[in-house]
Tab-separated table of C-alpha atoms and ligand atoms in Angstrom:
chain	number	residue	atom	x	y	z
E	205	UNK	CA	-57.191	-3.503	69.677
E	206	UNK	CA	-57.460	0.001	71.024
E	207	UNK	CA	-56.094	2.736	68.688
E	208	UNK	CA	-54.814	6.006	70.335
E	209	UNK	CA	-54.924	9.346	68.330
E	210	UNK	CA	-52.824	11.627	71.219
E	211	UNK	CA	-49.838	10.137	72.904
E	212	UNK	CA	-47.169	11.885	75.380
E	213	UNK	CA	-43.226	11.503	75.801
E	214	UNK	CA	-40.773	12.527	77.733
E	215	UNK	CA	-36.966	12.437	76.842
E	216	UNK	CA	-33.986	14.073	78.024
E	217	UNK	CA	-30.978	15.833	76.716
E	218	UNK	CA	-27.761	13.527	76.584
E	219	UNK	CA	-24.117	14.407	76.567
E	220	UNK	CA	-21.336	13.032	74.476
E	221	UNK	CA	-18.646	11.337	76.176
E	222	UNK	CA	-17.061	11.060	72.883
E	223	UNK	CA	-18.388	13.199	69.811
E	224	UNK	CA	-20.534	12.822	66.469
E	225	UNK	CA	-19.218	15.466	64.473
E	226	UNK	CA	-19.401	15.544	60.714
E	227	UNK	CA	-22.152	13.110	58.121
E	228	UNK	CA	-21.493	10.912	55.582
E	229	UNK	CA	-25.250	11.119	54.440
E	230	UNK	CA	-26.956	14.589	55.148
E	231	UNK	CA	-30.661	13.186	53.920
E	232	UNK	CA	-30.727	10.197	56.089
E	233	UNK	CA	-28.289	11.697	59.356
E	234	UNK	CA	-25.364	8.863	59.187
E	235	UNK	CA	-22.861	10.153	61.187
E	236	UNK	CA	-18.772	9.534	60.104
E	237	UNK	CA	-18.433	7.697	62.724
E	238	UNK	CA	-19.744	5.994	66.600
E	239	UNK	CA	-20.029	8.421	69.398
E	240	UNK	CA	-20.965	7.517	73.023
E	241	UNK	CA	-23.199	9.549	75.226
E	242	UNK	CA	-24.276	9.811	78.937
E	243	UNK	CA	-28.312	11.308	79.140
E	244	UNK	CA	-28.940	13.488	81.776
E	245	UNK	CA	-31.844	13.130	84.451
E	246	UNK	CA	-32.418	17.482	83.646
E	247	UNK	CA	-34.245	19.559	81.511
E	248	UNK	CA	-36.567	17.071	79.674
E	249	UNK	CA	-38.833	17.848	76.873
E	250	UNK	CA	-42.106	16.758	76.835
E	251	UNK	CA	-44.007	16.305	73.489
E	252	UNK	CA	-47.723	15.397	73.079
E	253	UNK	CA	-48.941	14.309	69.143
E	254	UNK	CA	-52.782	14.792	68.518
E	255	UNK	CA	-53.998	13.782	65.226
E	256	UNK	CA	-56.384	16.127	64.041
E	257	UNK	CA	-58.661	15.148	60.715
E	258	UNK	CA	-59.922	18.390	60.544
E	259	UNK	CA	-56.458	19.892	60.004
E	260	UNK	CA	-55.356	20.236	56.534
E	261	UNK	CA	-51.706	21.503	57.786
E	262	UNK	CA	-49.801	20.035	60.827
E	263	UNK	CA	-49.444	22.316	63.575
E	264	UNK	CA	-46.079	23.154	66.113
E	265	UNK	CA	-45.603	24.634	69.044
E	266	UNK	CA	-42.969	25.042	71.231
E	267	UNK	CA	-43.651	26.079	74.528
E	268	UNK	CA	-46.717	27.630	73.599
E	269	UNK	CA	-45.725	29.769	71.007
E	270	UNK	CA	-46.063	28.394	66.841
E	271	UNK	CA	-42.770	27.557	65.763
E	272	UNK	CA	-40.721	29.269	63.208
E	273	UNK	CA	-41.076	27.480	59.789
E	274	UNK	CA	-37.484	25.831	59.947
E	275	UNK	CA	-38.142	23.887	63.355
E	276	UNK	CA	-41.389	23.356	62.020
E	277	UNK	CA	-40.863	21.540	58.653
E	278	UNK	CA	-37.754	19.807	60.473
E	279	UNK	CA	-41.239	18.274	62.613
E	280	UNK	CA	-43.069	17.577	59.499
E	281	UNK	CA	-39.889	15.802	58.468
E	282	UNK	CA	-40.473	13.422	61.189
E	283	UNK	CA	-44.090	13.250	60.925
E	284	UNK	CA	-43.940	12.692	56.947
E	285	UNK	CA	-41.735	9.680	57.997
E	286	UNK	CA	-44.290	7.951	60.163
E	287	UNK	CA	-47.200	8.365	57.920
E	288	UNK	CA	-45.568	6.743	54.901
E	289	UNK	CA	-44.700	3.743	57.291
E	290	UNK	CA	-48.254	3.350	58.166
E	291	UNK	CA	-50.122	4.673	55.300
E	292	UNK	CA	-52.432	7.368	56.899
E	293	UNK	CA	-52.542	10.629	56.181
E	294	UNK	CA	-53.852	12.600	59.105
E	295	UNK	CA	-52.709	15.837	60.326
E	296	UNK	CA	-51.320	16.299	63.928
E	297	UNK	CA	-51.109	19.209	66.105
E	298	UNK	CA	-47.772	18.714	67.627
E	299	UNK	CA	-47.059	20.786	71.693
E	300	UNK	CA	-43.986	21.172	72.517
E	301	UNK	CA	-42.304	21.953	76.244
E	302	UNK	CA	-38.844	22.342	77.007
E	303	UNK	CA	-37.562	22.441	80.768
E	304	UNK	CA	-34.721	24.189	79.794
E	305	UNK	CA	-34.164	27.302	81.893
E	306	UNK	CA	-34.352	30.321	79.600
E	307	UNK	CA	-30.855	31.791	78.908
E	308	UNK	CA	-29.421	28.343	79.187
E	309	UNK	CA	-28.152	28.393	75.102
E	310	UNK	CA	-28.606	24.659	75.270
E	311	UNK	CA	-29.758	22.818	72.383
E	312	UNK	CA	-32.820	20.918	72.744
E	313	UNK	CA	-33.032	19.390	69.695
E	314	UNK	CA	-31.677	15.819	71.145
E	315	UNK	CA	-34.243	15.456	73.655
E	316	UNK	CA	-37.031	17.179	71.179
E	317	UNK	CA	-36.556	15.047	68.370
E	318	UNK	CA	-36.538	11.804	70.619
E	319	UNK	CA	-39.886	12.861	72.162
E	320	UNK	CA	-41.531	13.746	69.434
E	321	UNK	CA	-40.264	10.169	67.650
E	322	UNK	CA	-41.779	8.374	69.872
E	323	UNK	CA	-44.767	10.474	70.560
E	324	UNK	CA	-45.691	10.357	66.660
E	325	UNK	CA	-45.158	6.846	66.372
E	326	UNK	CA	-47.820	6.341	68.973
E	327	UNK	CA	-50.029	8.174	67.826
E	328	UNK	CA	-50.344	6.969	64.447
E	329	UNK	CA	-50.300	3.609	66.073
E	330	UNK	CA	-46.490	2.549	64.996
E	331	UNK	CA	-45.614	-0.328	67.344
E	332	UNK	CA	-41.568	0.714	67.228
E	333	UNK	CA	-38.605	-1.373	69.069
E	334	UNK	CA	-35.693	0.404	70.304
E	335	UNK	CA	-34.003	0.400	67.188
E	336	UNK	CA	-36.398	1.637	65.143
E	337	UNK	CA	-37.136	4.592	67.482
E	338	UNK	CA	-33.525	5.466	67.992
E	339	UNK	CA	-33.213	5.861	64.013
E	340	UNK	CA	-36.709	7.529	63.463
E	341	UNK	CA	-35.318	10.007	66.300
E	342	UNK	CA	-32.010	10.288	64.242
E	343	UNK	CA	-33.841	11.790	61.371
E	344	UNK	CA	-34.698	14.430	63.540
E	345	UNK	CA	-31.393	15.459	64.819
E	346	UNK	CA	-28.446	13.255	64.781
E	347	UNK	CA	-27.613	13.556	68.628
E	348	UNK	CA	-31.856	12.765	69.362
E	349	UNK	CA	-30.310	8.832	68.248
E	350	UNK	CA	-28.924	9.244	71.801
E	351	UNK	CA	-31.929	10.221	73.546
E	352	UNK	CA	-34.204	7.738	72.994
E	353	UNK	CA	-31.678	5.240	75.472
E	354	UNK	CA	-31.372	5.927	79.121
E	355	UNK	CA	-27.662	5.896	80.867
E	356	UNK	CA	-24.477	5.297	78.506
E	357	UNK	CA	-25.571	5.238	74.847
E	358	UNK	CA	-23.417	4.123	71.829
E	359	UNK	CA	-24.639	5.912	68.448
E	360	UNK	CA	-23.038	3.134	65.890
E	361	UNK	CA	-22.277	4.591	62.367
E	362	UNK	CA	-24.113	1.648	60.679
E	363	UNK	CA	-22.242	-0.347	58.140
E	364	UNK	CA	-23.835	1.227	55.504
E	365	UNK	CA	-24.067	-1.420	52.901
E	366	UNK	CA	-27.674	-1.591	50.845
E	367	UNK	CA	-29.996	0.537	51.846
E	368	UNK	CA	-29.427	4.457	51.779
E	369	UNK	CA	-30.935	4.510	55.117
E	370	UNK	CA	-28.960	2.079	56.873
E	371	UNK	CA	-31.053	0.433	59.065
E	372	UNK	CA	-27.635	-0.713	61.591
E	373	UNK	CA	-27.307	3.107	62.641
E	374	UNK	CA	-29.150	3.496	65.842
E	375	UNK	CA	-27.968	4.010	69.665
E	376	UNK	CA	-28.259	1.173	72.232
E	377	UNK	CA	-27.105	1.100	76.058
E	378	UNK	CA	-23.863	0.567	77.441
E	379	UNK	CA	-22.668	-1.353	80.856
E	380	UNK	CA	-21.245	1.282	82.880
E	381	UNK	CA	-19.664	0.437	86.364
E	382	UNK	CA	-19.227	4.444	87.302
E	383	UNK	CA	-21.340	6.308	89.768
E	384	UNK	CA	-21.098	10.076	87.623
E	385	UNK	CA	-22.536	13.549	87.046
E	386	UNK	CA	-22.310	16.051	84.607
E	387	UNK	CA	-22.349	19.711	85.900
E	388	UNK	CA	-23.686	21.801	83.136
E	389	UNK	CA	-22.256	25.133	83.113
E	390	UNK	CA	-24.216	27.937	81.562
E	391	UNK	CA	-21.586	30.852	80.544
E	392	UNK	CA	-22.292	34.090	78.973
E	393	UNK	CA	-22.491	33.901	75.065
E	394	UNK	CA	-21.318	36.803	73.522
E	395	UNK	CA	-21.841	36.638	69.996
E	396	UNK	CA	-24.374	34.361	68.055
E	397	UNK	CA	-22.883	30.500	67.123
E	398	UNK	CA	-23.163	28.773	64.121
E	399	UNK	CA	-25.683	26.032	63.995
E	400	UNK	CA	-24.413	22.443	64.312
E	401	UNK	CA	-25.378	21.098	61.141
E	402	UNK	CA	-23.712	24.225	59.115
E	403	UNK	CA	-20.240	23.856	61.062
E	404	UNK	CA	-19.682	20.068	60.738
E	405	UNK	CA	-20.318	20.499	56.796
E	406	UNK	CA	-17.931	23.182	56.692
E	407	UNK	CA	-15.086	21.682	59.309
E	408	UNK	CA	-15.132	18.221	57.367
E	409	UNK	CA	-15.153	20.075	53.804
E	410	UNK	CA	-12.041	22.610	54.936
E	411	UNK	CA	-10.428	21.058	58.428
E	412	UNK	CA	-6.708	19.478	57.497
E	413	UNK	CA	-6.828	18.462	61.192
E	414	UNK	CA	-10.695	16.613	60.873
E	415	UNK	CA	-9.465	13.433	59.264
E	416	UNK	CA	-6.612	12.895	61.913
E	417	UNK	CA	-9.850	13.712	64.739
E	418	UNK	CA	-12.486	11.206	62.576
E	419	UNK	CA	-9.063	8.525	63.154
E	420	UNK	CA	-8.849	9.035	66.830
E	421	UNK	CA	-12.399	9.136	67.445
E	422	UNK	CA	-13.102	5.600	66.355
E	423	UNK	CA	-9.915	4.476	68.681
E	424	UNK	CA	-11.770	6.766	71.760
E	425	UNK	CA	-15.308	5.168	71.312
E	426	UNK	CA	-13.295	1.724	72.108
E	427	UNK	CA	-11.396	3.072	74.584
E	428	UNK	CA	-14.559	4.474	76.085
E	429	UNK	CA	-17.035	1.798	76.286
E	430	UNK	CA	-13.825	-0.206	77.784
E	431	UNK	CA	-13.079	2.253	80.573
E	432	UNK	CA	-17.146	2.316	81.531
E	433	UNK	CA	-17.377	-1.067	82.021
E	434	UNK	CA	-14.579	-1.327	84.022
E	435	UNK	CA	-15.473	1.488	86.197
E	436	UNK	CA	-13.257	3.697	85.341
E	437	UNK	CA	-14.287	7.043	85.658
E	438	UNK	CA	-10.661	8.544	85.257
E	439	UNK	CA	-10.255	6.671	81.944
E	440	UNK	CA	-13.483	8.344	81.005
E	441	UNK	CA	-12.832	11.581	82.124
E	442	UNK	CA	-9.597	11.606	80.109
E	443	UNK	CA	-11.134	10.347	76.938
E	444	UNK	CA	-13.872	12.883	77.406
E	445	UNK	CA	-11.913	15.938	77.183
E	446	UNK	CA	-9.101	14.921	74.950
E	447	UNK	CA	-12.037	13.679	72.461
E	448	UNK	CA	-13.871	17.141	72.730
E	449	UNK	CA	-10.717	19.196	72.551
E	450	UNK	CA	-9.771	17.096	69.716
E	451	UNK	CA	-12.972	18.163	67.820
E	452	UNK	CA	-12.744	21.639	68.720
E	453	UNK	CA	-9.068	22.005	67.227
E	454	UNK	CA	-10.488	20.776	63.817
E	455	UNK	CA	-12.928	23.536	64.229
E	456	UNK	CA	-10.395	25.993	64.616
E	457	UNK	CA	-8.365	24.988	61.770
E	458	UNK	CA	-11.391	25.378	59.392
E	459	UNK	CA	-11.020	27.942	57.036
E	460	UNK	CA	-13.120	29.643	58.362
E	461	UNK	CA	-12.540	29.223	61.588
E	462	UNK	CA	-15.465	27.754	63.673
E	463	UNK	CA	-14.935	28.938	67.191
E	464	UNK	CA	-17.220	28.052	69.885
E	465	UNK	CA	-14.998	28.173	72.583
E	466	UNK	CA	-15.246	31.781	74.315
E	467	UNK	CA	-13.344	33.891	76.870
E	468	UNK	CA	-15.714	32.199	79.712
E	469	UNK	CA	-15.436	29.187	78.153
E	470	UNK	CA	-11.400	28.946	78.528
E	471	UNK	CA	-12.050	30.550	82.283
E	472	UNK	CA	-13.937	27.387	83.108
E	473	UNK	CA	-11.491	25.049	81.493
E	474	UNK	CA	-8.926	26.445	83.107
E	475	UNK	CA	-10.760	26.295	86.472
E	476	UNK	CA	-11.435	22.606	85.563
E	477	UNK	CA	-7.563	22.085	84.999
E	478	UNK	CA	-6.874	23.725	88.465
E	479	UNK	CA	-9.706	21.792	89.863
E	480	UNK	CA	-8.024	18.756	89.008
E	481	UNK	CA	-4.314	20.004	90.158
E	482	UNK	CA	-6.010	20.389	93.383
E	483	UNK	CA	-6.478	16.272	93.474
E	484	UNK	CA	-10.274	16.452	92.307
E	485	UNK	CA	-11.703	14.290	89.666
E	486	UNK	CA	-13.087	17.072	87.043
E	487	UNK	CA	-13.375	16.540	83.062
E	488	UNK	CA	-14.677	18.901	80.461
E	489	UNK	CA	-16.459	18.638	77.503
E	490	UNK	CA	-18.086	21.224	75.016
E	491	UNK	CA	-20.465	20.983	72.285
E	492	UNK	CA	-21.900	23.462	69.908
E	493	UNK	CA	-21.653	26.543	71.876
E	494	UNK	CA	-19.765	27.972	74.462
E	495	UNK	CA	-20.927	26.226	77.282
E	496	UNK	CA	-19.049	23.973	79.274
E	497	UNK	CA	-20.592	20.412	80.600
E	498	UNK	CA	-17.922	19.103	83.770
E	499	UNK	CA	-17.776	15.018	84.249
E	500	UNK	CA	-17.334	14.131	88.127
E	501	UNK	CA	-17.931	12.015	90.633
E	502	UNK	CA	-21.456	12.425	91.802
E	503	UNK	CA	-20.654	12.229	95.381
E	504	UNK	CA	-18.984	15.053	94.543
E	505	UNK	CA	-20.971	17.533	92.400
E	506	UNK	CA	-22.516	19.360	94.450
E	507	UNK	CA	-19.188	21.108	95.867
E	508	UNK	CA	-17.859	21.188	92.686
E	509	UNK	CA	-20.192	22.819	91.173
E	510	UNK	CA	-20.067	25.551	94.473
E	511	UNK	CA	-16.387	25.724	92.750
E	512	UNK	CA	-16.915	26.331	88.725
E	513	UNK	CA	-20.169	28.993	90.138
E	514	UNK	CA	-16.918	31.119	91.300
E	515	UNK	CA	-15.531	31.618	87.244
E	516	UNK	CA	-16.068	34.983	85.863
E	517	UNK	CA	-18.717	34.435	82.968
E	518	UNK	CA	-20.370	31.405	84.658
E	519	UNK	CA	-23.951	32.723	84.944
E	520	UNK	CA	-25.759	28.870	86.149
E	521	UNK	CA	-24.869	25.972	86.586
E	522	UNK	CA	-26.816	22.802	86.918
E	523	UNK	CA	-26.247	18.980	88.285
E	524	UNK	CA	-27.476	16.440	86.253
E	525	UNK	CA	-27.037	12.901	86.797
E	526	UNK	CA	-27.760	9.924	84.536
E	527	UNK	CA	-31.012	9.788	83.124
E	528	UNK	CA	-33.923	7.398	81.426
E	529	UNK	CA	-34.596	7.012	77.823
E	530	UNK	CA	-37.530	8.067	76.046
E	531	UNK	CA	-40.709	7.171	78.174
E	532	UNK	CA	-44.243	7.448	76.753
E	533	UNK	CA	-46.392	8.787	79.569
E	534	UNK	CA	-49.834	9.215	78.349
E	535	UNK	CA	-52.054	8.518	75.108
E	536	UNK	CA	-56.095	8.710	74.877
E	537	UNK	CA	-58.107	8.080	71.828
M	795	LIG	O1	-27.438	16.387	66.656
M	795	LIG	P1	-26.844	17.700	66.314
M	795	LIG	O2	-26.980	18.038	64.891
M	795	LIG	O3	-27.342	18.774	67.223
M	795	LIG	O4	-25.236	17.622	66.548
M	795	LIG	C1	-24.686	17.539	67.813
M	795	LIG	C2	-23.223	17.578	67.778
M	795	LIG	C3	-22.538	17.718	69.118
M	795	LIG	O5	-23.455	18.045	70.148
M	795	LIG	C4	-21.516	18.840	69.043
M	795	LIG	C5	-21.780	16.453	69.497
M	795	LIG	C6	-22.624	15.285	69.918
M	795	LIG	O6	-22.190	14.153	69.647
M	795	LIG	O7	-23.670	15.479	70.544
């Protein structure tokens, strides 16, 4: 058998349809409940893990600068992981590159984290299922679950049950019958947002309204998978925004408020709404930050996208279809 000791992926960022937001274990990333993604065919990460013996610390770098020490022990993290499964202990020099275009304020942590999961395994010569990759990936970042699956993925919660990490928490594909696209659009961010992991501690510890939202949610995620296999994209499209507005409000009644929604932000939702009034299939759905990510038909993204460029704030937007999972596209020894 050939061992390998420098192997390459290639993931890509997903959206969620309907949202993970909020953990009932921090340490091991188990989310409250399912959420359901689509994973874009746009801005991909690329990851390459070479094990280094001469190395006494692991190294990361993110397109090609060394990575503050946060990102990078959230690396080791994952790296740490692998070793114990195989029992070796060598260092890696972990390189990092991000196609996401500078000013975008998109996280990248989905598509990082699934790279470098299956990158590391690899290397260290981890033979990993889907599964297993999805959760190793989850450790990472709980959206990276996602990442590893190409098209429609469902994150399940897990059943929790015996073992802390609960090994029935990990994202699998969907049937979808719907032909869709997901315009990203890139607003102007005024002030400087929260981090994800912060806010959904604080919205589930002081939100009356995030119980009510954690209800709905596992209703949606039914709903959802449902109105994919049956092709229906306005099904979807509804579920999509009342499931992200949902999780927004709970933000906003933290106390604190969390507010990621910004001036731009509600000038592109309400360009969405007027979009629709105007007989057009148009659906939006935010995330962490104030940027605004538009379900449509893909037929017709390119002119709808011509239409959201218009808002005052937008500064980019992009057209991403549906995307592949995690793909491993080189290793040497
Ligand atoms: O995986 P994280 O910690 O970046 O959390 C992502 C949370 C949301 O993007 C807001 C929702 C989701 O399901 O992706």
């Amino acid at each position: 058998m050939c061992e390998f000791n420098s192997a390459t992926a290639v993931a890509y960022p997903n959206i969620a349809l309907i949202k993970y937001w909020g953990k009932r274990d921090e340490n091991y990333v188990l989310p409250t409940g399912d959420s359901l993604s689509m994973t874009l065919d746009v801005m991909p990460t690329t990851t390459t893990v070479r094990l280094s013996n001469p190395l006494e610390k692991d190294r990361f770098s993110l397109n090609g600068k060394v990575a503050d020490e946060k990102t990078a022990g959230r690396v080791r993290d994952i790296l740490d992981i692998v070793r114990a499964v195989v029992g070796r202990t060598e260092r890696a020099d972990v390189s990092s590159v991000n196609e996401v275009p500078t000013a975008a304020g998109l996280a990248s942590s989905a598509s990082g984290f699934a790279a470098l999961a299956s990158a590391s395994a690899e290397a260290y010569g981890l033979t990993l299922d889907g599964p297993w990759l999805s959760r190793l990936a989850r450790r990472g970042s709980g959206s990276a679950a996602r990442s590893t699956v190409g098209g429609f993925a469902r994150w399940a919660a897990g059943i929790g049950g015996g073992a802390a990490a609960d090994p029935t928490s990990y994202a699998y594909a969907v049937p979808a019958a719907v032909d869709a696209s997901i315009l990203v659009v890139i607003v102007d961010s005024g002030s400087k947002s929260i981090g994800s992991r912060e806010a959904m501690r604080h919205t589930a510890a002081t939100s009356p309204l995030y119980r009510a939202w954690v209800e709905a949610t596992a209703d949606d995620v039914e709903r959802m998978q449902t109105a994919l296999a049956e092709g229906d994209l306005i099904g979807v499209g509804e579920l999509t925004e009342a499931n992200a507005l949902g999780m927004h409000a709970t933000m906003l009644a933290a106390r604190p408020a969390v507010r990621y929604i910004s001036a731009a932000s509600l000038a592109v939702l309400d360009q969405v709404r007027e979009l629709r009034s105007r007989g057009h299939l148009a659906y939006a759905t935010m995330d962490a930050g104030p940027n605004v990510k538009v379900l449509c038909e893909r037929t017709a993204a390119v002119s709808l996208a011509d239409e959201l460029r218009i808002v005052p704030g937008v500064v980019k937007v992009i057209v991403a279809g549906s995307g592949p999972g995690v793909t491993l596209v080189g290793r040497s020894s």
